[in-house]
Structure formats: structure tokens, C-alpha cells
Amino acid sequence: MRITRFDTLGEVGIVSTSHFLPERRMATRDLFAEDAALADELDRLTGIRERPVADPAHATSDLAIHAARPLPDLERVSSLILATMSPDYVSPATAPLVQHALGLPGIPASDIVAACAGYVYALDAAARAALTGDDRVLVIAAELRSRILAGAAPGVRCLFGDGASAAVVGRSPCVLRLLATATGADGAGHSAVRIEAGGTRVPTSHRTIDDNLHTLRMEDGPMVFFKAVEGFVEIAEALLQKVGMCARDFDWIVPHQANLRILERVARALRVPIERFVVTVETTGNVGGASVGIALDRALKDGRIRPGNRVLLLTAGAGFTAGAAILERTDVA
Amino acid sequence: MSKICLRDLLAAVSCFPSNADAELSLSSLQVVSLVERIEETFDIRLTSRDVTRKSFRTESSLADLLRMKGCDVA
């Protein structure tokens, strides 16, 4: 695990945020119209009642572009980092498509694949870039997982929503000053949540299509559930110990929206009331790497996160990856 | 304190095995709910290492896990 005290390196943080969710919604009962009892059970297990689903004509880059376009001062952006595990293509990366569409010619643009921890991984990389000379770094996390769920088990299909979040990272003036980050991975669990086919280990073939190996698989749901909880808690405790804080010191905890029961268990483990968590999962579902940025943007825009507030971003995802970040809201409007 | 009947905890998540070695065939919801009930009842914490398919396969395998964790189960 890598922990970085950005507060000792200089002023850096999030300058602006935005997000995009498709208008089309899908309730769990609509997703499993043929089996209402199953839909009800999945609602109880996940706390996810409905999720946004992208227009069939859209791909992940379209969601990313929609999320980034409203951000001010895009012309100052000097590099672009896009986090996704549902890219437009296996190759090339999705970021150059977005760079081109946003009219940012020439700047470096690459993808980060860190699953649900992608936003924090990208934020961490962007802050380093800003401290070493980049004026503004555009961070986007975008997921269109409904496109990779056909044939997946109901317990997997019900989890995910489509959407994207974006942030501009730079030195100042920041809306949220970045104080510290922690990023890490436990590769021993890499096969627990995966898309098996389409890479060099299992190239696409008629058999992989017949066996649905091109879709997202998670065969041991309960193990992943508890592993996710542990991922959230371990990275939080490691980071907080390093900076001499505890979870109760934060005004808001903005977690990856894995599912409601996972978040409730994390809250209990950290001894923080769930009311202090920014929760969107009931209506957004799990939007993978984008979900923490969506929740952060909502809580900023609706005024929950006020000047002086301390915010803890917490993520854990497939891989297993995990990331956490400590932010402080400034007076900048 | 009297022994806690594991079969009562299983019944609370709508699982009714015919005998101690019958496959439980628990759904994810049942496993998560059962873990929460076990933790509350015995005041213990289970981890991802405990919540394995092997441990949750039958009533007797689950009882073995809980005894290993120091729980007094019947």
C-alpha cells in the first residue's frame, strides 16, 4: 500500500467536479420482470432499487464526454486520465477518443484500469502530475457496465448502473484541497471479479461467446461482499493511522457505492453513523469507478460539503484494488 | 449460557436442512443475512476467510467453523 501526504508537498486538489447519468432508468422489478420474488430479494440484498442505463447508441466515451463538457477552463487542461473497466475498445484506450472529442489536441491521454478504485487512483496520479508541472489534469471515471452484463448471473446484473464523473485537478485555487491518499492492491484476489475472455489469456472464440466468458463474472458473491468490506476498512485504517486521524474526524465519508449493505457494514466497522456517508446507491446503483465521483459531486452541489469540512473518499474494487483520499473543502466557490 | 441452536439461525434465513450433512444451497442474500445473525448472536466478527463455500455448505460444516471461532453451538 502506498500512502502519500500531499499536504507536505504543496497545494494541490480538485478545482471543479461534474458528473453525468443517463436519463433512462431501470428498476430491479423491470430488470427481472419474469421473477418478482427474485427482484425483491435482490433489492433487499443490495439496497439498489433502480439504476441508470445508457442509450444503446452510446459507448463509455460518450458518457465520459458528457461528464467532462460542463467543467470550466477545459482549455487549460494539460493531461487527461480516464479510469474505466468497460472501455469502448480493448485497444486503443478510451482516453484519446475523449481527448479528441473535447478538443484537447496533443495532450497526453491514457486509461487507468483499477475497477471501482479507479477514480482515486486517477486522482492520485493527477495530483502528482500537477505537482510536477501540469497546469490542470482532467480526471474522468466512466463505466457502461450494462453492456458487459448480458448473460451474467442475476446477482451481478442487478448491481451496476451506467454513468461518469469528472474532476479537474490542479494546484490552486482548489475547491477541495487534497491532503493525503492511499492506494493499494491485493492481486491474490484478481480472479474473484473478472471478464475472462477477450484478452491474451483467453482470446475471444466461439466457445468463449457460447460460455458467456465475455461478460462480468463474480462466482462467489458472499466472499466478494466481505472482501470488499475489508478492502474499504483496511485502506481507511491504514491512511487514518498514518495521518493521526480517525473516521469520526470527518464530516463526510464519500464511498464507492458498492451496495447499501456493504456500506452499512463499513460504517459499523469504522464506528461512524451511516448518516455521515454520502449514499446514492439506491438510485444510481454501483457505477464502478465513477460512483465515488458522482457522490462527491452531488454532495458538493447540494451544499452538504461546506467550507472547512473534511471529506474521506473510500473505494475498493476488483483486482482487488483499493484507494482512499482525504480532502478539505476550501472557501473557493 | 445454554447452547445456541444453529438450526434456529438457519430457519431465520428460511433455510431448513433435512439433516446436518444436507447441502444448504444458500443464496447470497441468505449467506449475508446469516452471517449478520451469527455475529449478533455470538458477538463475533466473521471475515472473508471464514465465509467460504466449504464452511457454508452444510449445517455441520458451519457448526465446525463456529466452534473453531469459540462459539457454543448445538
Coordinates of C-alpha atoms in Angstrom, one line a residue:
Chain A
M1 CA 0.0 0.0 0.0
R2 CA 1.3 3.5 -0.9
I3 CA 0.4 6.4 1.3
T4 CA 1.2 10.0 0.2
R5 CA 1.0 13.1 2.3
F6 CA 0.2 15.7 -0.3
D7 CA -0.2 18.3 2.4
T8 CA 3.6 18.2 2.8
L9 CA 4.3 18.5 -0.9
G10 CA 2.4 21.7 -1.8
E11 CA -1.1 23.0 -2.5
V12 CA -3.0 20.6 -4.8
G13 CA -6.5 19.4 -5.1
I14 CA -9.8 19.3 -7.0
V15 CA -10.6 22.5 -8.8
S16 CA -14.0 21.5 -10.2
T17 CA -16.3 18.5 -10.4
S18 CA -19.2 17.2 -12.5
H19 CA -21.0 14.0 -13.4
F20 CA -23.4 12.5 -15.9
L21 CA -26.0 9.9 -15.5
P22 CA -28.2 8.6 -18.4
E23 CA -31.8 9.6 -18.2
R24 CA -33.1 6.1 -18.8
R25 CA -33.8 4.2 -15.6
M26 CA -34.2 0.6 -14.9
A27 CA -35.9 -0.7 -11.7
T28 CA -34.9 -4.1 -10.4
R29 CA -38.5 -5.3 -11.0
D30 CA -38.1 -4.3 -14.7
L31 CA -34.7 -6.0 -14.9
F32 CA -36.2 -9.3 -13.7
A33 CA -39.8 -8.8 -14.8
E34 CA -40.2 -12.6 -15.1
D35 CA -39.4 -13.2 -11.4
A36 CA -40.7 -10.6 -8.9
A37 CA -39.6 -12.6 -5.9
L38 CA -36.0 -12.6 -7.2
A39 CA -36.2 -8.9 -7.8
D40 CA -37.4 -8.3 -4.3
E41 CA -34.7 -10.5 -2.8
L42 CA -32.0 -8.6 -4.8
D43 CA -33.5 -5.2 -3.7
R44 CA -33.1 -6.4 -0.1
L45 CA -29.6 -7.7 -0.6
T46 CA -28.2 -4.7 -2.4
G47 CA -30.4 -1.7 -1.4
I48 CA -30.4 -0.8 -5.1
R49 CA -33.9 0.0 -6.4
E50 CA -33.1 1.4 -9.8
R51 CA -30.1 2.2 -11.9
P52 CA -29.3 4.5 -14.9
V53 CA -28.9 2.6 -18.2
A54 CA -27.1 4.2 -21.2
D55 CA -28.7 4.8 -24.5
P56 CA -28.0 1.9 -26.9
A57 CA -26.2 4.3 -29.2
H58 CA -23.8 5.4 -26.6
A59 CA -20.5 3.9 -25.5
T60 CA -18.3 4.7 -22.5
S61 CA -16.5 7.6 -24.1
D62 CA -19.9 9.3 -24.7
L63 CA -20.7 9.2 -21.0
A64 CA -17.2 10.5 -20.2
I65 CA -17.6 13.4 -22.7
H66 CA -21.0 14.3 -21.2
A67 CA -19.5 14.4 -17.7
A68 CA -16.5 16.5 -18.7
R69 CA -18.0 19.1 -21.0
P70 CA -19.6 21.2 -18.3
L71 CA -16.3 21.7 -16.5
P72 CA -14.9 25.3 -16.7
D73 CA -11.5 26.1 -18.1
L74 CA -11.1 22.9 -20.0
E75 CA -8.7 24.7 -22.4
R76 CA -6.2 24.8 -19.6
V77 CA -6.1 21.0 -19.3
S78 CA -2.7 19.6 -20.0
S79 CA -3.3 15.9 -19.5
L80 CA -6.2 13.5 -19.3
I81 CA -6.5 10.4 -17.2
L82 CA -9.6 8.2 -17.7
A83 CA -10.5 5.4 -15.3
T84 CA -12.7 2.6 -16.6
M85 CA -13.0 -1.2 -16.8
S86 CA -15.7 -1.0 -19.5
P87 CA -13.7 0.7 -22.3
D88 CA -15.1 1.4 -25.8
Y89 CA -12.5 -1.0 -27.2
V90 CA -10.0 -3.5 -25.8
S91 CA -7.5 -1.3 -27.7
P92 CA -6.8 1.6 -28.0
A93 CA -7.5 3.3 -24.8
T94 CA -10.8 5.3 -24.4
A95 CA -9.0 8.5 -23.2
P96 CA -7.7 9.5 -26.7
L97 CA -11.3 9.3 -28.0
V98 CA -12.4 11.6 -25.2
Q99 CA -9.4 14.0 -25.7
H100 CA -10.3 14.3 -29.4
A101 CA -14.0 14.9 -28.8
L102 CA -13.3 17.6 -26.1
G103 CA -10.9 19.4 -28.5
L104 CA -7.7 19.0 -26.4
P105 CA -5.3 18.1 -29.2
G106 CA -1.8 16.9 -28.3
I107 CA -2.1 16.4 -24.6
P108 CA -1.3 13.0 -23.1
A109 CA -4.4 10.8 -22.6
S110 CA -4.4 7.4 -21.1
D111 CA -6.6 4.9 -19.3
I112 CA -6.3 3.6 -15.8
V113 CA -7.9 0.2 -15.1
A114 CA -8.4 0.0 -11.4
A115 CA -12.0 -1.1 -11.3
C116 CA -14.1 0.6 -8.6
A117 CA -11.0 2.3 -7.1
G118 CA -10.3 4.0 -10.5
Y119 CA -11.3 7.5 -9.5
V120 CA -9.0 7.6 -6.5
Y121 CA -6.1 6.0 -8.5
A122 CA -6.7 8.7 -11.2
L123 CA -6.9 11.5 -8.6
D124 CA -3.7 10.4 -7.0
A125 CA -1.9 10.3 -10.4
A126 CA -3.3 13.6 -11.4
A127 CA -2.2 15.3 -8.2
R128 CA 1.4 14.0 -8.8
A129 CA 1.2 15.4 -12.3
A130 CA 0.0 18.8 -11.1
L131 CA 2.8 18.9 -8.5
T132 CA 5.4 18.2 -11.2
G133 CA 4.3 20.8 -13.7
D134 CA 0.9 20.1 -15.2
D135 CA -1.4 23.1 -15.0
R136 CA -4.7 21.2 -15.0
V137 CA -5.3 17.5 -15.2
L138 CA -8.7 16.2 -16.3
V139 CA -9.7 13.1 -14.4
I140 CA -12.7 11.1 -15.7
A141 CA -14.1 7.8 -14.4
A142 CA -16.7 6.3 -16.7
E143 CA -18.5 3.0 -16.8
L144 CA -21.0 1.4 -19.1
R145 CA -21.3 -2.0 -17.4
S146 CA -24.8 -2.7 -18.6
R147 CA -23.1 -3.5 -21.9
I148 CA -21.0 -6.3 -20.4
L149 CA -23.6 -8.0 -18.2
A150 CA -25.7 -9.9 -20.8
G151 CA -25.9 -13.5 -19.6
A152 CA -24.3 -12.6 -16.2
A153 CA -25.8 -14.0 -13.0
P154 CA -28.8 -12.0 -11.6
G155 CA -26.8 -11.2 -8.5
V156 CA -24.3 -9.4 -10.7
R157 CA -26.7 -7.9 -13.3
C158 CA -28.6 -6.1 -10.6
L159 CA -25.7 -4.3 -9.1
F160 CA -24.5 -1.9 -11.8
G161 CA -25.6 1.4 -13.3
D162 CA -24.0 3.4 -16.1
G163 CA -22.5 6.9 -15.7
A164 CA -19.4 9.0 -15.5
S165 CA -17.8 11.5 -13.1
A166 CA -15.1 14.1 -13.8
A167 CA -12.9 16.4 -12.0
V168 CA -10.2 19.0 -12.8
V169 CA -7.1 18.6 -10.6
G170 CA -4.6 21.4 -10.2
R171 CA -2.6 23.5 -7.8
S172 CA -4.9 26.4 -6.8
P173 CA -7.5 27.7 -6.3
C174 CA -8.9 24.3 -5.2
V175 CA -12.5 23.7 -4.1
L176 CA -11.2 20.6 -2.3
R177 CA -7.6 20.5 -1.1
L178 CA -6.0 17.1 -1.3
L179 CA -4.3 16.2 2.0
A180 CA -3.4 12.6 1.5
T181 CA -4.1 9.4 -0.5
A182 CA -3.7 5.7 0.0
T183 CA -3.7 3.3 -3.0
G184 CA -3.1 -0.4 -3.0
A185 CA -4.0 -3.8 -4.4
D186 CA -4.2 -7.5 -3.4
G187 CA -3.6 -9.4 -6.6
A188 CA -4.2 -12.7 -4.9
G189 CA -7.9 -11.9 -5.4
H190 CA -7.7 -11.0 -9.1
S191 CA -10.0 -13.7 -10.4
A192 CA -12.9 -13.0 -8.0
V193 CA -14.5 -10.4 -10.2
R194 CA -13.4 -10.6 -13.9
I195 CA -14.2 -10.6 -17.6
E196 CA -12.4 -13.7 -18.5
A197 CA -12.3 -13.6 -22.3
G198 CA -11.1 -11.1 -24.8
G199 CA -7.5 -10.7 -23.6
T200 CA -4.4 -12.7 -24.3
R201 CA -5.0 -15.3 -21.6
V202 CA -8.3 -16.4 -23.1
P203 CA -8.7 -14.9 -26.6
T204 CA -12.2 -14.5 -27.9
S205 CA -13.6 -17.5 -29.7
H206 CA -16.9 -19.1 -30.5
R207 CA -16.5 -21.1 -27.2
T208 CA -15.9 -18.1 -25.1
I209 CA -19.0 -16.5 -26.6
D210 CA -21.1 -19.6 -26.0
D211 CA -19.9 -19.8 -22.4
N212 CA -20.5 -16.1 -21.8
L213 CA -16.9 -15.5 -20.8
H214 CA -17.1 -12.0 -22.3
T215 CA -19.4 -10.9 -19.5
L216 CA -18.6 -9.8 -16.0
R217 CA -18.4 -12.8 -13.6
M218 CA -18.4 -12.9 -9.9
E219 CA -18.9 -16.5 -8.8
D220 CA -18.6 -16.2 -5.1
G221 CA -20.7 -13.2 -4.2
P222 CA -20.6 -13.6 -0.4
M223 CA -16.8 -13.8 -0.4
V224 CA -16.6 -10.7 -2.6
F225 CA -19.0 -8.9 -0.3
F226 CA -16.9 -9.5 2.8
K227 CA -13.6 -8.9 0.9
A228 CA -15.0 -5.5 -0.3
V229 CA -15.8 -4.5 3.3
E230 CA -12.4 -5.5 4.4
G231 CA -10.8 -3.6 1.5
F232 CA -12.7 -0.4 2.5
V233 CA -11.8 -0.7 6.2
E234 CA -8.2 -1.7 5.8
I235 CA -7.3 1.1 3.5
A236 CA -9.2 3.6 5.6
E237 CA -7.5 2.5 8.8
A238 CA -4.0 2.5 7.2
L239 CA -4.4 6.0 5.9
L240 CA -6.0 7.4 9.0
Q241 CA -3.3 5.9 11.2
K242 CA -0.6 7.5 9.1
V243 CA -2.2 11.0 9.4
G244 CA -3.2 10.6 13.0
M245 CA -7.0 10.8 12.5
C246 CA -10.0 8.6 13.0
A247 CA -13.1 8.2 10.8
R248 CA -15.2 10.2 13.3
D249 CA -13.0 13.3 12.5
F250 CA -14.6 13.5 9.0
D251 CA -17.7 15.5 8.3
W252 CA -18.4 13.3 5.3
I253 CA -17.3 9.9 4.1
V254 CA -17.9 9.5 0.4
P255 CA -17.6 5.8 -0.5
H256 CA -17.6 3.9 -3.7
Q257 CA -21.3 2.9 -4.0
A258 CA -20.8 -0.9 -3.9
N259 CA -24.2 -1.7 -2.4
L260 CA -26.1 -0.5 0.6
R261 CA -25.4 -3.4 2.9
I262 CA -21.7 -3.2 2.3
L263 CA -21.7 0.5 3.1
E264 CA -23.7 -0.2 6.3
R265 CA -21.2 -2.8 7.4
V266 CA -18.2 -0.5 6.6
A267 CA -19.9 2.3 8.7
R268 CA -20.3 -0.1 11.6
A269 CA -16.6 -1.3 11.3
L270 CA -15.4 2.4 11.2
R271 CA -17.8 3.3 14.1
V272 CA -19.3 6.1 12.1
P273 CA -23.1 6.6 11.7
I274 CA -24.3 5.7 8.2
E275 CA -25.9 9.2 8.1
R276 CA -22.4 10.6 7.7
F277 CA -21.9 8.6 4.5
V278 CA -22.9 10.1 1.2
V279 CA -25.1 7.4 -0.2
T280 CA -26.5 7.4 -3.8
V281 CA -26.6 3.7 -4.5
E282 CA -30.4 3.3 -4.1
T283 CA -31.0 5.2 -7.4
T284 CA -27.6 5.1 -9.1
G285 CA -26.6 1.5 -8.5
N286 CA -22.9 0.7 -8.4
V287 CA -21.4 2.9 -11.2
G288 CA -18.0 1.2 -10.7
G289 CA -15.0 3.6 -10.7
A290 CA -17.3 6.6 -11.4
S291 CA -19.6 6.2 -8.4
V292 CA -17.4 7.9 -5.8
G293 CA -17.0 10.9 -8.1
I294 CA -20.8 11.1 -8.7
A295 CA -21.5 11.0 -5.0
L296 CA -18.8 13.7 -4.3
D297 CA -20.2 16.0 -7.0
R298 CA -23.7 15.6 -5.7
A299 CA -22.7 16.4 -2.1
L300 CA -20.7 19.4 -3.2
K301 CA -23.5 20.8 -5.4
D302 CA -26.3 20.2 -2.9
G303 CA -24.3 22.0 -0.2
R304 CA -23.8 19.1 2.1
I305 CA -20.0 19.5 1.9
R306 CA -19.4 23.0 3.3
P307 CA -16.2 25.1 3.6
G308 CA -13.9 23.7 6.3
N309 CA -15.5 20.2 6.0
R310 CA -13.1 17.2 5.9
V311 CA -14.0 14.5 3.5
L312 CA -12.8 10.9 3.2
L313 CA -13.1 9.2 -0.2
L314 CA -13.2 5.4 0.2
T315 CA -13.0 2.8 -2.6
A316 CA -12.4 -0.9 -3.1
G317 CA -12.8 -2.9 -6.2
A318 CA -12.0 -5.8 -8.4
G319 CA -8.4 -6.8 -8.5
F320 CA -8.6 -6.4 -5.5
T321 CA -7.8 -2.7 -5.6
A322 CA -8.5 -0.1 -3.0
G323 CA -8.0 3.7 -2.7
A324 CA -8.7 6.4 -0.2
A325 CA -8.2 10.2 -0.2
I326 CA -8.5 12.9 2.4
L327 CA -9.9 16.2 1.1
E328 CA -10.7 19.5 2.8
R329 CA -13.3 21.9 1.4
T330 CA -11.9 25.4 1.0
D331 CA -13.7 28.7 0.8
V332 CA -13.4 28.8 -3.0
A333 CA -16.9 28.9 -4.5
Chain B
M1 CA -25.5 -19.7 29.0
S2 CA -27.3 -22.5 27.1
K3 CA -26.1 -23.7 23.7
I4 CA -27.5 -21.8 20.8
C5 CA -29.2 -23.9 18.2
L6 CA -27.7 -23.4 14.8
R7 CA -30.8 -24.8 13.2
D8 CA -32.8 -21.8 14.6
L9 CA -30.4 -19.4 13.0
L10 CA -30.7 -21.2 9.7
A11 CA -34.5 -21.2 10.0
A12 CA -34.4 -17.4 10.5
V13 CA -33.0 -17.1 7.0
S14 CA -35.5 -19.6 5.6
C15 CA -33.1 -22.5 5.4
F16 CA -34.4 -25.8 6.6
P17 CA -31.9 -28.6 6.0
S18 CA -33.2 -32.2 6.4
N19 CA -30.1 -33.3 8.3
A20 CA -26.8 -31.9 9.4
D21 CA -25.0 -33.0 6.3
A22 CA -27.6 -31.9 3.7
E23 CA -26.5 -29.2 1.2
L24 CA -27.7 -25.8 2.4
S25 CA -27.7 -24.2 -1.1
L26 CA -27.9 -20.7 0.4
S27 CA -28.3 -17.7 -1.8
S28 CA -26.0 -14.7 -1.4
L29 CA -28.7 -12.9 0.5
Q30 CA -29.2 -15.8 2.9
V31 CA -25.4 -16.0 3.5
V32 CA -25.0 -12.3 4.2
S33 CA -28.1 -12.3 6.5
L34 CA -27.0 -15.5 8.2
V35 CA -23.5 -14.0 8.9
E36 CA -25.1 -10.9 10.4
R37 CA -27.3 -13.1 12.7
I38 CA -24.3 -15.2 13.7
E39 CA -22.3 -12.2 14.5
E40 CA -25.0 -10.6 16.6
T41 CA -25.9 -13.9 18.4
F42 CA -22.3 -14.9 19.3
D43 CA -20.8 -11.4 19.4
I44 CA -18.1 -12.3 16.9
R45 CA -16.9 -10.9 13.6
L46 CA -16.6 -13.2 10.6
T47 CA -14.2 -12.3 7.7
S48 CA -13.9 -13.2 4.1
R49 CA -11.7 -16.1 5.1
D50 CA -14.5 -17.5 7.2
V51 CA -17.3 -17.0 4.7
T52 CA -16.3 -19.7 2.2
R53 CA -18.4 -22.1 0.2
K54 CA -16.9 -25.0 2.2
S55 CA -17.8 -23.6 5.6
F56 CA -21.4 -22.7 4.5
R57 CA -22.0 -26.0 2.6
T58 CA -23.8 -27.9 5.4
E59 CA -25.1 -27.4 8.9
S60 CA -22.2 -29.5 10.3
S61 CA -19.5 -27.6 8.3
L62 CA -20.9 -24.3 9.6
A63 CA -21.0 -25.7 13.1
D64 CA -17.4 -26.7 12.8
L65 CA -16.5 -23.1 11.7
L66 CA -18.4 -21.6 14.6
R67 CA -16.8 -24.0 17.2
M68 CA -13.4 -23.1 15.8
K69 CA -14.3 -19.4 16.5
G70 CA -15.1 -20.3 20.1
C71 CA -18.9 -20.4 19.8
D72 CA -21.0 -22.8 21.8
V73 CA -23.4 -24.2 19.2
A74 CA -25.9 -27.1 19.3

